[in-house]
PDB file of C-alpha atoms in Angstrom:
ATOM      1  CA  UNK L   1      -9.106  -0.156  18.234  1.00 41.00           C
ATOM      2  CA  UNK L   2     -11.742  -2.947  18.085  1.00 45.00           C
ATOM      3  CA  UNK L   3     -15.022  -2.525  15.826  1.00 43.00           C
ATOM      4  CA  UNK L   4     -17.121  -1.959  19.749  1.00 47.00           C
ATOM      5  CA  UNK L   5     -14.523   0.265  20.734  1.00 50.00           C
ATOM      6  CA  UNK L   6     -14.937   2.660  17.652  1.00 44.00           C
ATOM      7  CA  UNK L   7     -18.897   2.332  17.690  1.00 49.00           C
ATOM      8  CA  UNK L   8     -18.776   3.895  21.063  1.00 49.00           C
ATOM      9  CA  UNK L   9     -16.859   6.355  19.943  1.00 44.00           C
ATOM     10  CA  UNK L  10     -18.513   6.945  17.090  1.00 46.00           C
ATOM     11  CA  UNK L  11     -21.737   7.338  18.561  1.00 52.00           C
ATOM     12  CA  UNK L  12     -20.961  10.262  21.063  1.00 52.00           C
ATOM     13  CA  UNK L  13     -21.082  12.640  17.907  1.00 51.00           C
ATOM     14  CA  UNK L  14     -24.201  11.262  16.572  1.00 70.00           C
ATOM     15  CA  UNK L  15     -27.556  12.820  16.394  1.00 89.00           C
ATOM     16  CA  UNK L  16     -30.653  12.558  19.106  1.00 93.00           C
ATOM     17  CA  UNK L  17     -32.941  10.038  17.534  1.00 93.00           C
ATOM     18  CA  UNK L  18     -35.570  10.175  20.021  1.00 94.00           C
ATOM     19  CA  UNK L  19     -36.530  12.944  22.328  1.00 95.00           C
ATOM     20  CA  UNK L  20     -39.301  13.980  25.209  1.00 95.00           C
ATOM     21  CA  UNK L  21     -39.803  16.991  26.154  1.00 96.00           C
ATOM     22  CA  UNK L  22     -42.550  17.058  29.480  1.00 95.00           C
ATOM     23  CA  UNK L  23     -44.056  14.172  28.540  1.00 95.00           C
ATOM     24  CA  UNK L  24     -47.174  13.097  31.077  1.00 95.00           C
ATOM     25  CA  UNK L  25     -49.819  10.820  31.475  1.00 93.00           C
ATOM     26  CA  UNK L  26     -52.731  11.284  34.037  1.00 90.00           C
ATOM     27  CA  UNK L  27     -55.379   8.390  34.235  1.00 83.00           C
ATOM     28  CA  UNK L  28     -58.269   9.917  36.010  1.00 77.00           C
ATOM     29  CA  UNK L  29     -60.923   7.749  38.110  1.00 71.00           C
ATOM     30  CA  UNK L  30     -64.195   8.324  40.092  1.00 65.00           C
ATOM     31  CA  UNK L  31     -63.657   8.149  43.960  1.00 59.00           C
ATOM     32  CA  UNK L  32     -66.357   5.520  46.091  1.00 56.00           C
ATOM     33  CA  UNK L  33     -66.487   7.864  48.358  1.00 55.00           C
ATOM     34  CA  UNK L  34     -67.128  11.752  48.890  1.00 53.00           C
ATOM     35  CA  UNK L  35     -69.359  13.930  46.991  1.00 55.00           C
ATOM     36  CA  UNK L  36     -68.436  17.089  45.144  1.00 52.00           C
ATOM     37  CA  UNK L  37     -69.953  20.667  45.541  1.00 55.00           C
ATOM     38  CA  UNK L  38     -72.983  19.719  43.787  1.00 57.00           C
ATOM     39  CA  UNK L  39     -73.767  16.557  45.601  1.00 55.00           C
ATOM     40  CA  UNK L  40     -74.835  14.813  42.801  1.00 52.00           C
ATOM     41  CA  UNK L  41     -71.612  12.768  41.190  1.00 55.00           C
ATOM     42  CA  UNK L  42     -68.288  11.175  42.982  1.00 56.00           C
ATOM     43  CA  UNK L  43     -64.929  12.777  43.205  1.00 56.00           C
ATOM     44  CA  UNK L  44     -63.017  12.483  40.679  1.00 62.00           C
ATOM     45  CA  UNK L  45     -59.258  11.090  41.321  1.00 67.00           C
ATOM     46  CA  UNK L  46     -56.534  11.493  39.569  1.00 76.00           C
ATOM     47  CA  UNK L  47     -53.156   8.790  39.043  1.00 83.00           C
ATOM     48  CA  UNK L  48     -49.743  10.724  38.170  1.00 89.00           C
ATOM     49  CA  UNK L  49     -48.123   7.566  35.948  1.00 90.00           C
ATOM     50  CA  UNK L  50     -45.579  10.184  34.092  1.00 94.00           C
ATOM     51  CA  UNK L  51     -45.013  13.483  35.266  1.00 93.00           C
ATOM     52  CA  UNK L  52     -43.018  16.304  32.997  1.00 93.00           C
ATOM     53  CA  UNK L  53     -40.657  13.483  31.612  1.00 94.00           C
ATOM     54  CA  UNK L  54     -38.054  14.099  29.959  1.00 95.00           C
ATOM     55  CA  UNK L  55     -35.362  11.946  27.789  1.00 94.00           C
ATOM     56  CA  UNK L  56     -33.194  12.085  25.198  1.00 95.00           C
ATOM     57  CA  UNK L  57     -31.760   9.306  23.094  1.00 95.00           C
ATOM     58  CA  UNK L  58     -28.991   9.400  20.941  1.00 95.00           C
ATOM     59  CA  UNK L  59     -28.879   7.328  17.024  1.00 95.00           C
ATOM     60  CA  UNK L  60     -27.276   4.209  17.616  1.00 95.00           C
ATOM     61  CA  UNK L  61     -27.984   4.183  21.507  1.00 96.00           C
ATOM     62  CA  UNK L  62     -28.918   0.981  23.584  1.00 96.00           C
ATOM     63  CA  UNK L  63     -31.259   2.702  26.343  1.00 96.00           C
ATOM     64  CA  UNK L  64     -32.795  -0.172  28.911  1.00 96.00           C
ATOM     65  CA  UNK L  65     -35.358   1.417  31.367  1.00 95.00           C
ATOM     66  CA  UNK L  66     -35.713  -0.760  34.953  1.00 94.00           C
ATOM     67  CA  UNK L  67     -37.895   0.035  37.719  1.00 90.00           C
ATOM     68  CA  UNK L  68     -40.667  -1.643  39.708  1.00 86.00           C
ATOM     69  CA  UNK L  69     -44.308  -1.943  38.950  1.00 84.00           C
ATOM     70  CA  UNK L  70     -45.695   0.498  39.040  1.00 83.00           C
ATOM     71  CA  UNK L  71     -42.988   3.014  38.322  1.00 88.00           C
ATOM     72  CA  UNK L  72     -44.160   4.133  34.379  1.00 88.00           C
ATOM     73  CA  UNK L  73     -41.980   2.192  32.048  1.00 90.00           C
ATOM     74  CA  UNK L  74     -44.645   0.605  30.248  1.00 88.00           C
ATOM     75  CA  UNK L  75     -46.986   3.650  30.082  1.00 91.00           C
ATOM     76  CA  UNK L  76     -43.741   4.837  29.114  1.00 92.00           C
ATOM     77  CA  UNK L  77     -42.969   2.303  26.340  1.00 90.00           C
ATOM     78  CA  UNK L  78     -46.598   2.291  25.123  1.00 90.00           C
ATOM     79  CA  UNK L  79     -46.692   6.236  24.035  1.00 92.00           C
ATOM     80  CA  UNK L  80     -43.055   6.239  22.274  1.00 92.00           C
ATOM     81  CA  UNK L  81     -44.055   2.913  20.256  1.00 88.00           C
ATOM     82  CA  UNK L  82     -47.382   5.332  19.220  1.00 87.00           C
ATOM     83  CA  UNK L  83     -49.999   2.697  20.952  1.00 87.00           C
ATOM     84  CA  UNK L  84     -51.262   5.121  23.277  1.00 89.00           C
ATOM     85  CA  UNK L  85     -51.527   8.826  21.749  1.00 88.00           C
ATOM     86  CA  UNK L  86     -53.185  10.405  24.876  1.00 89.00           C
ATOM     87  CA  UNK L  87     -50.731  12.023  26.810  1.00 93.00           C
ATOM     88  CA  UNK L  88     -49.218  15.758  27.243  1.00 93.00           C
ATOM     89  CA  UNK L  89     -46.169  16.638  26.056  1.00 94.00           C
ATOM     90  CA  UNK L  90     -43.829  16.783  22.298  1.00 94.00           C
ATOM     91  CA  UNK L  91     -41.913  13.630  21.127  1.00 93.00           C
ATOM     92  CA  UNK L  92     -40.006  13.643  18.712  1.00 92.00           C
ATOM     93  CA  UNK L  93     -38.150  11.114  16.348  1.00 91.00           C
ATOM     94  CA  UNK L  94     -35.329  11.685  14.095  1.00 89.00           C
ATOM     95  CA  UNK L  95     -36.074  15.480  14.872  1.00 87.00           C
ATOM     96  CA  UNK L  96     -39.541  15.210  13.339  1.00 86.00           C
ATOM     97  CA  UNK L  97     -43.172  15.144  15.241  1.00 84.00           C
ATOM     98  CA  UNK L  98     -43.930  11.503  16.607  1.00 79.00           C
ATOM     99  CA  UNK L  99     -46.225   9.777  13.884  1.00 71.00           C
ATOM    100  CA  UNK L 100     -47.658   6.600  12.646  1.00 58.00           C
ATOM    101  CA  UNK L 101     -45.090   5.765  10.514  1.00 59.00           C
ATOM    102  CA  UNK L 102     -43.460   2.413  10.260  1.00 62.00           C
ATOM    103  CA  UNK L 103     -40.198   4.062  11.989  1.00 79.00           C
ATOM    104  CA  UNK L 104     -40.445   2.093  15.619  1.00 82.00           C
ATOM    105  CA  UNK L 105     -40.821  -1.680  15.634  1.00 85.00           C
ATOM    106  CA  UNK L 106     -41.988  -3.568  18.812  1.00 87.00           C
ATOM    107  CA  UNK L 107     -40.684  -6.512  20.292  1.00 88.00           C
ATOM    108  CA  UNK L 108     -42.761  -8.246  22.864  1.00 83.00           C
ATOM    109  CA  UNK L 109     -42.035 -10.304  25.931  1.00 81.00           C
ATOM    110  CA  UNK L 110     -44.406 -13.174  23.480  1.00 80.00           C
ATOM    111  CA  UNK L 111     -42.739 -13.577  20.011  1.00 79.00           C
ATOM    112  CA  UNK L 112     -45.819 -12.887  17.574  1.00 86.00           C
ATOM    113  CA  UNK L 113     -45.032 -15.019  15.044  1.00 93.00           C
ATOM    114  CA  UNK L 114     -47.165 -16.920  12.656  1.00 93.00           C
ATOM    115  CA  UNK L 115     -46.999 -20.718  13.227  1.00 92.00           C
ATOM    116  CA  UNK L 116     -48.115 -21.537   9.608  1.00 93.00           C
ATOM    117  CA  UNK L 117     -44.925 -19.821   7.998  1.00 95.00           C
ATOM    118  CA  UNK L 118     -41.367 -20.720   8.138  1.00 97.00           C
ATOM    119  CA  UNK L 119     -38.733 -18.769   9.457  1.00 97.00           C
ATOM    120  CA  UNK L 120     -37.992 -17.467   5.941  1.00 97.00           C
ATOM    121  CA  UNK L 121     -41.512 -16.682   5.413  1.00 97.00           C
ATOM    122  CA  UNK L 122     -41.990 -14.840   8.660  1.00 96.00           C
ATOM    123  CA  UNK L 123     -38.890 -12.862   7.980  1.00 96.00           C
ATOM    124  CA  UNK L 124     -40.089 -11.597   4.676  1.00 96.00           C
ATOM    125  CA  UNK L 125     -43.509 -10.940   5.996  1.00 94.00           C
ATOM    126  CA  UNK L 126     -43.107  -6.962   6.200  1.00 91.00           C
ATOM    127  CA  UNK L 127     -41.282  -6.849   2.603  1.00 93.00           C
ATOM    128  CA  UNK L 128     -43.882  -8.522   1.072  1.00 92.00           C
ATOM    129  CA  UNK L 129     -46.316  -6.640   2.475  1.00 90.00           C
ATOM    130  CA  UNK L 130     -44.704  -3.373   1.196  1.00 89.00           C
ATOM    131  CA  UNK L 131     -44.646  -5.149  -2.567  1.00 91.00           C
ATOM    132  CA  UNK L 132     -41.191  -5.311  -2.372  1.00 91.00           C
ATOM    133  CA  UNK L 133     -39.628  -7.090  -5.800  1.00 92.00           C
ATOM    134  CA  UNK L 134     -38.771 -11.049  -4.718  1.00 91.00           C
ATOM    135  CA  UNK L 135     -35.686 -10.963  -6.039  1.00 89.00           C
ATOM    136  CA  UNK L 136     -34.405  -8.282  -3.690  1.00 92.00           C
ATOM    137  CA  UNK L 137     -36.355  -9.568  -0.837  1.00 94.00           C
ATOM    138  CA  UNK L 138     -34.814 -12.915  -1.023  1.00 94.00           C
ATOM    139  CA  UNK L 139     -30.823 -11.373  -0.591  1.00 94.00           C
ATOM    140  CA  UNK L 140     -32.447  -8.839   2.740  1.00 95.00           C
ATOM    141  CA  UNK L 141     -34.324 -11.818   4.188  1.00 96.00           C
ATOM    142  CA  UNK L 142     -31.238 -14.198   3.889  1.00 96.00           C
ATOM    143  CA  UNK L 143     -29.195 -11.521   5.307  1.00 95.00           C
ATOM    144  CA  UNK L 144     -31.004 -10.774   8.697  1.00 95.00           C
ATOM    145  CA  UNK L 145     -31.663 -14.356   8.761  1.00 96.00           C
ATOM    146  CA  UNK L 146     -28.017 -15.016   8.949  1.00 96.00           C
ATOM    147  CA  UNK L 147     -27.444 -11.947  11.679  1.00 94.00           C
ATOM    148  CA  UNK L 148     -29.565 -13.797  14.107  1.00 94.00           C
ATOM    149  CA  UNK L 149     -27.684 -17.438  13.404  1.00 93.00           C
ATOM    150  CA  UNK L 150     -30.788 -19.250  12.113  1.00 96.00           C
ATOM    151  CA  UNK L 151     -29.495 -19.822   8.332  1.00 96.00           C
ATOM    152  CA  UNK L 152     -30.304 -23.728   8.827  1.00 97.00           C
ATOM    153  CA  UNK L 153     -33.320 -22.779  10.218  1.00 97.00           C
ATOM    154  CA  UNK L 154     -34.895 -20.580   7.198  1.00 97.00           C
ATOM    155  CA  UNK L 155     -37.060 -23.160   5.974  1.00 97.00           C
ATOM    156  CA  UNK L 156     -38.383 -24.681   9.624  1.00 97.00           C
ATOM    157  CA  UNK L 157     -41.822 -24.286  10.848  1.00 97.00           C
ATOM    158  CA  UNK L 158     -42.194 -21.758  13.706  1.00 94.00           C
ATOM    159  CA  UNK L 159     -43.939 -24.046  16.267  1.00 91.00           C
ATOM    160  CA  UNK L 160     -40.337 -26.661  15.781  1.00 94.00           C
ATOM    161  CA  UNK L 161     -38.669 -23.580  17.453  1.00 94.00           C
ATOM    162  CA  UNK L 162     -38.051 -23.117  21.076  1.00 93.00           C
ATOM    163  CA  UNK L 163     -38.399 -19.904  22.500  1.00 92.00           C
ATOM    164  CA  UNK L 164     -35.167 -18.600  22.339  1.00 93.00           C
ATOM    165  CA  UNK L 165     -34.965 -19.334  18.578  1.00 95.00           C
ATOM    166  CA  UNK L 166     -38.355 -17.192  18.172  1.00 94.00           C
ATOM    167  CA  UNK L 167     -36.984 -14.724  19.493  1.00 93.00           C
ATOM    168  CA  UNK L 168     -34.365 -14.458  17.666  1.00 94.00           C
ATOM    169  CA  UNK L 169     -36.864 -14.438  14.519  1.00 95.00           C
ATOM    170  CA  UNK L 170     -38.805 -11.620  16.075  1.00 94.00           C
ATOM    171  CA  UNK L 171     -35.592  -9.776  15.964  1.00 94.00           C
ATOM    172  CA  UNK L 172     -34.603 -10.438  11.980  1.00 95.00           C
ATOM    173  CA  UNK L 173     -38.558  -9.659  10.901  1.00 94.00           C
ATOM    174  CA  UNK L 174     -38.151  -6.784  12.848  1.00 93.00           C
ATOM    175  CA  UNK L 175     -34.812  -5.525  11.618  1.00 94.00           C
ATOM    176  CA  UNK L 176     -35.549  -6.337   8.275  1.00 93.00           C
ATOM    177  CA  UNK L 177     -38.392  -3.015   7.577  1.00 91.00           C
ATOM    178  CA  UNK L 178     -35.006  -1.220   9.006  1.00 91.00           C
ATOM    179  CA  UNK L 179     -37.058   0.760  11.722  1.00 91.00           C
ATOM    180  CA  UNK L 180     -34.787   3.882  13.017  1.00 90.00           C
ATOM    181  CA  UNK L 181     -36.112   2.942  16.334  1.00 93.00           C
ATOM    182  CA  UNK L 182     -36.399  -1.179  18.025  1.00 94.00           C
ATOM    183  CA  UNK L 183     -38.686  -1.100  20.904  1.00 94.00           C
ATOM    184  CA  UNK L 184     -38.281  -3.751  22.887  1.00 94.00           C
ATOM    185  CA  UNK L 185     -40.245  -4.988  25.681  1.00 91.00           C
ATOM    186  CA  UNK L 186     -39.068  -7.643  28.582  1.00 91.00           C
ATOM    187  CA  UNK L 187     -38.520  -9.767  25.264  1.00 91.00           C
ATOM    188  CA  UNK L 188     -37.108 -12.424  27.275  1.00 91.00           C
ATOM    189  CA  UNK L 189     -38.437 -12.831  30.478  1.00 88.00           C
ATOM    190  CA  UNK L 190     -40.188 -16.052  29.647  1.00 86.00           C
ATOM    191  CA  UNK L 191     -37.304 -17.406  29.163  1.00 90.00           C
ATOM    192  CA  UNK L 192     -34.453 -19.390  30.944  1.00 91.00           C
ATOM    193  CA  UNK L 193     -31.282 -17.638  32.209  1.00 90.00           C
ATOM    194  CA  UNK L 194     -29.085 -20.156  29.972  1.00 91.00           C
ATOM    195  CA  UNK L 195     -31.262 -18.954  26.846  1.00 91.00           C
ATOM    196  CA  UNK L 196     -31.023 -15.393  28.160  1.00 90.00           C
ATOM    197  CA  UNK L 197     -27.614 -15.005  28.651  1.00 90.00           C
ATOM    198  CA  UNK L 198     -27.194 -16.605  24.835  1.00 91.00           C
ATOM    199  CA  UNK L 199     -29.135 -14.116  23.031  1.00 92.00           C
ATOM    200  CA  UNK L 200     -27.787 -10.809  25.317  1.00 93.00           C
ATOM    201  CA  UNK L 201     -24.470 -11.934  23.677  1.00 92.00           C
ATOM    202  CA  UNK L 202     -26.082 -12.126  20.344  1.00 91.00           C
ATOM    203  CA  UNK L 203     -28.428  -9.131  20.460  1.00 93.00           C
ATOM    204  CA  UNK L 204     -25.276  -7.091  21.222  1.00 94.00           C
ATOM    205  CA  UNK L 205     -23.691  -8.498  18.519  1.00 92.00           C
ATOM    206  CA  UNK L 206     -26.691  -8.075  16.182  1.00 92.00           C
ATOM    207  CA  UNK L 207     -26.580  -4.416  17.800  1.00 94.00           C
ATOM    208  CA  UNK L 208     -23.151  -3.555  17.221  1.00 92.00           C
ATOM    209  CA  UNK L 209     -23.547  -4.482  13.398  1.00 92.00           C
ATOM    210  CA  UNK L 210     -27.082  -3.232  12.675  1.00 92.00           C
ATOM    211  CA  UNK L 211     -26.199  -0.082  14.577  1.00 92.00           C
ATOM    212  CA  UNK L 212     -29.534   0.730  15.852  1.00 93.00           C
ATOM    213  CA  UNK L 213     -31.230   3.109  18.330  1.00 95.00           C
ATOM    214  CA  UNK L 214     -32.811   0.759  20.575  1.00 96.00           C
ATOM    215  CA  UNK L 215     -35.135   1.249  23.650  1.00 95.00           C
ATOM    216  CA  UNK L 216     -35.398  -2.077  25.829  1.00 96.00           C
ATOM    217  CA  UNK L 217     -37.858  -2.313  29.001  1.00 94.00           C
ATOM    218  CA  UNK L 218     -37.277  -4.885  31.610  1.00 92.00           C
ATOM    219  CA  UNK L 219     -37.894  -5.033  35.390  1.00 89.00           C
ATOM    220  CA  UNK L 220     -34.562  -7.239  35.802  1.00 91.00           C
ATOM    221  CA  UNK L 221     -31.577  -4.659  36.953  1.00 91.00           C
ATOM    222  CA  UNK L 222     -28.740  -7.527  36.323  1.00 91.00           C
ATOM    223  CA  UNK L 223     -30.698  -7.105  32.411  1.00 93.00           C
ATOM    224  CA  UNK L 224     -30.605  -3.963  32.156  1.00 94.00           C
ATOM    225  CA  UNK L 225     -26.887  -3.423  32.740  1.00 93.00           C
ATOM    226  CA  UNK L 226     -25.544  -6.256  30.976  1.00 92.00           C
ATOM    227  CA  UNK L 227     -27.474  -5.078  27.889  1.00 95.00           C
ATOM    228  CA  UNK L 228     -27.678  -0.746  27.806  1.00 94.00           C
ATOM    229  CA  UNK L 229     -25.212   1.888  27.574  1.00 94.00           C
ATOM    230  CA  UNK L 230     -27.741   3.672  29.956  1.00 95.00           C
ATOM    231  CA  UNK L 231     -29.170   2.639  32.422  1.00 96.00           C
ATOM    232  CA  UNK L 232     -32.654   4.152  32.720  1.00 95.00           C
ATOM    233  CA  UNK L 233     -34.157   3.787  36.309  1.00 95.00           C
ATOM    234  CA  UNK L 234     -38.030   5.167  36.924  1.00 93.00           C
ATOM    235  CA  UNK L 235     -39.609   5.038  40.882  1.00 89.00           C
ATOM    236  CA  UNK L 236     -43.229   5.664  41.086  1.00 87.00           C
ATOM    237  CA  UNK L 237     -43.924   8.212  43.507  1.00 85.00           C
ATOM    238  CA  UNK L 238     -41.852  10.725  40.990  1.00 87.00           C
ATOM    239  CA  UNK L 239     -43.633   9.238  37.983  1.00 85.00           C
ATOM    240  CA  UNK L 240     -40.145  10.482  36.201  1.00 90.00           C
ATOM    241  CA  UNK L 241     -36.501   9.425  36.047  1.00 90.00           C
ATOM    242  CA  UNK L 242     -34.952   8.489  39.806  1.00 92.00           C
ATOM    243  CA  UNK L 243     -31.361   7.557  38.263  1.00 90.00           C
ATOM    244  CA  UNK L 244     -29.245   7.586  35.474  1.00 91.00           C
ATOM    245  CA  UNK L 245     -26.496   5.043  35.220  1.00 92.00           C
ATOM    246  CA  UNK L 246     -23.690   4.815  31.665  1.00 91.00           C
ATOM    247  CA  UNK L 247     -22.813   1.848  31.296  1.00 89.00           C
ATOM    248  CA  UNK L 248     -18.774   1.697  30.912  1.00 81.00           C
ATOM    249  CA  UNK L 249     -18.422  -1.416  30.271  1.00 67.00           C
ATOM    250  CA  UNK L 250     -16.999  -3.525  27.218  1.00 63.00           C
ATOM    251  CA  UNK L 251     -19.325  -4.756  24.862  1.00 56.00           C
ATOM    252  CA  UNK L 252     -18.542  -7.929  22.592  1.00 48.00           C
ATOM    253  CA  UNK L 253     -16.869  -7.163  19.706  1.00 47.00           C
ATOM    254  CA  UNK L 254     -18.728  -8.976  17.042  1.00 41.00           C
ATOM    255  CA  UNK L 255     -15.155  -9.568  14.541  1.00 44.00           C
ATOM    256  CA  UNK L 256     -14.134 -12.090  17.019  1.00 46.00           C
TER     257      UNK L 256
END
């Protein structure tokens, strides 16, 4: 049995990681037009974006959630990565209340990476942060460095890399505070399909070795298969889940 083939079935015995239980969000507006009973203020309006949702993702899961504008994701994305807090509804992470916690790490569409570093220094950014000794940081650093195939790279200048390459440092700064969940969202839509269909290959590989619970939005359905072992698919007039799609298909296995 291959190292992919095991993972997968590994990981249908493993523990929900992140779960939401009738999770909604209501944005409420004032209409132009109409009066209410007391003829003295606009109507008030209401806009379902997430409506009793509810989703449950296993540790060590690769969940990518597709749908049209419109359709929630990003509301979506934005309350389980704790940006926006007002909504109805429990969520839970590694069976504990949803908090502020450095346990989810985001990954945006826009690496957010500081030109003035190098890779190395970027990388080690969080560990420093958290005090971390230097002499272990240097071995963690190195080691994620490595996992996204930039070792030759450590000491470059962000703004010498192309897109695709800071990306792929995103990734190692991110893995490196080992979150339990990796949020990421439409990281590479600005990019080209050759550079896209290079790092799917290597996120999965980087995914099959780091073993983490990941949650990837994208509007791209071709995406969102290649990459998830579910396929998550939200339509806006449910504000919810439309479909549900596992993924059977062979992943790379990262020994070869």
């Amino acid at each position: 049995m291959s190292t992919s083939e095991a993972h997968k079935v590994t990981k249908l015995a493993r523990k929900t990681m992140l779960k939401l239980e009738n999770v909604s969000k209501v944005y409420y507006g004032k209409s132009h037009v109409g009066r209410d009973d007391n003829n003295d203020s606009r109507l008030f309006l209401e806009h379902v974006v997430l409506n009793n949702l509810n989703l449950s993702i296993g540790e060590g899961e690769f969940i990518t959630i597709v749908g049209r504008s419109g359709c929630g994701k990003s509301t979506l994305f934005n309350i389980v990565s704790g940006v926006d807090r007002s909504y109805i509804g429990v969520i839970q992470i590694d069976g504990k209340p949803q908090s502020t916690n450095i346990d989810r790490i985001i990954i945006f569409q826009e690496a957010v990476l500081f030109p003035w570093l190098t890779v190395y220094e970027n990388v080690e950014f969080g560990l420093k942060a958290a005090k971390l000794p230097k002499n272990k940081r240097r071995d963690i650093v190195m080691h994620y460095i490595e996992l996204v195939q930039l070792t030759n790279f450590a000491n470059t200048f962000i703004h010498w890399l192309s897109g695709g390459m800071k990306q792929k440092v995103a990734i190692a700064r991110a893995l490196v505070l080992d979150p339990k969940i990796l949020l990421m969202d439409e990281p590479f839509a600005a990019l080209d399909i050759q550079t896209r269909t290079i790092l799917y290959n290597q996120l999965l590989q980087t995914y099959e070795r780091t073993n983490k619970t990941i949650l990837f939005v994208t509007h791209n359905i071709n995406e969102a298969v290649a990459l998830g072992d579910r396929v998550i698919v939200m339509y806006p007039l449910l504000a919810n889940v439309w479909k549900e799609f596992t993924v059977d298909l062979p992943s790379p296995d990262p020994d070869n």
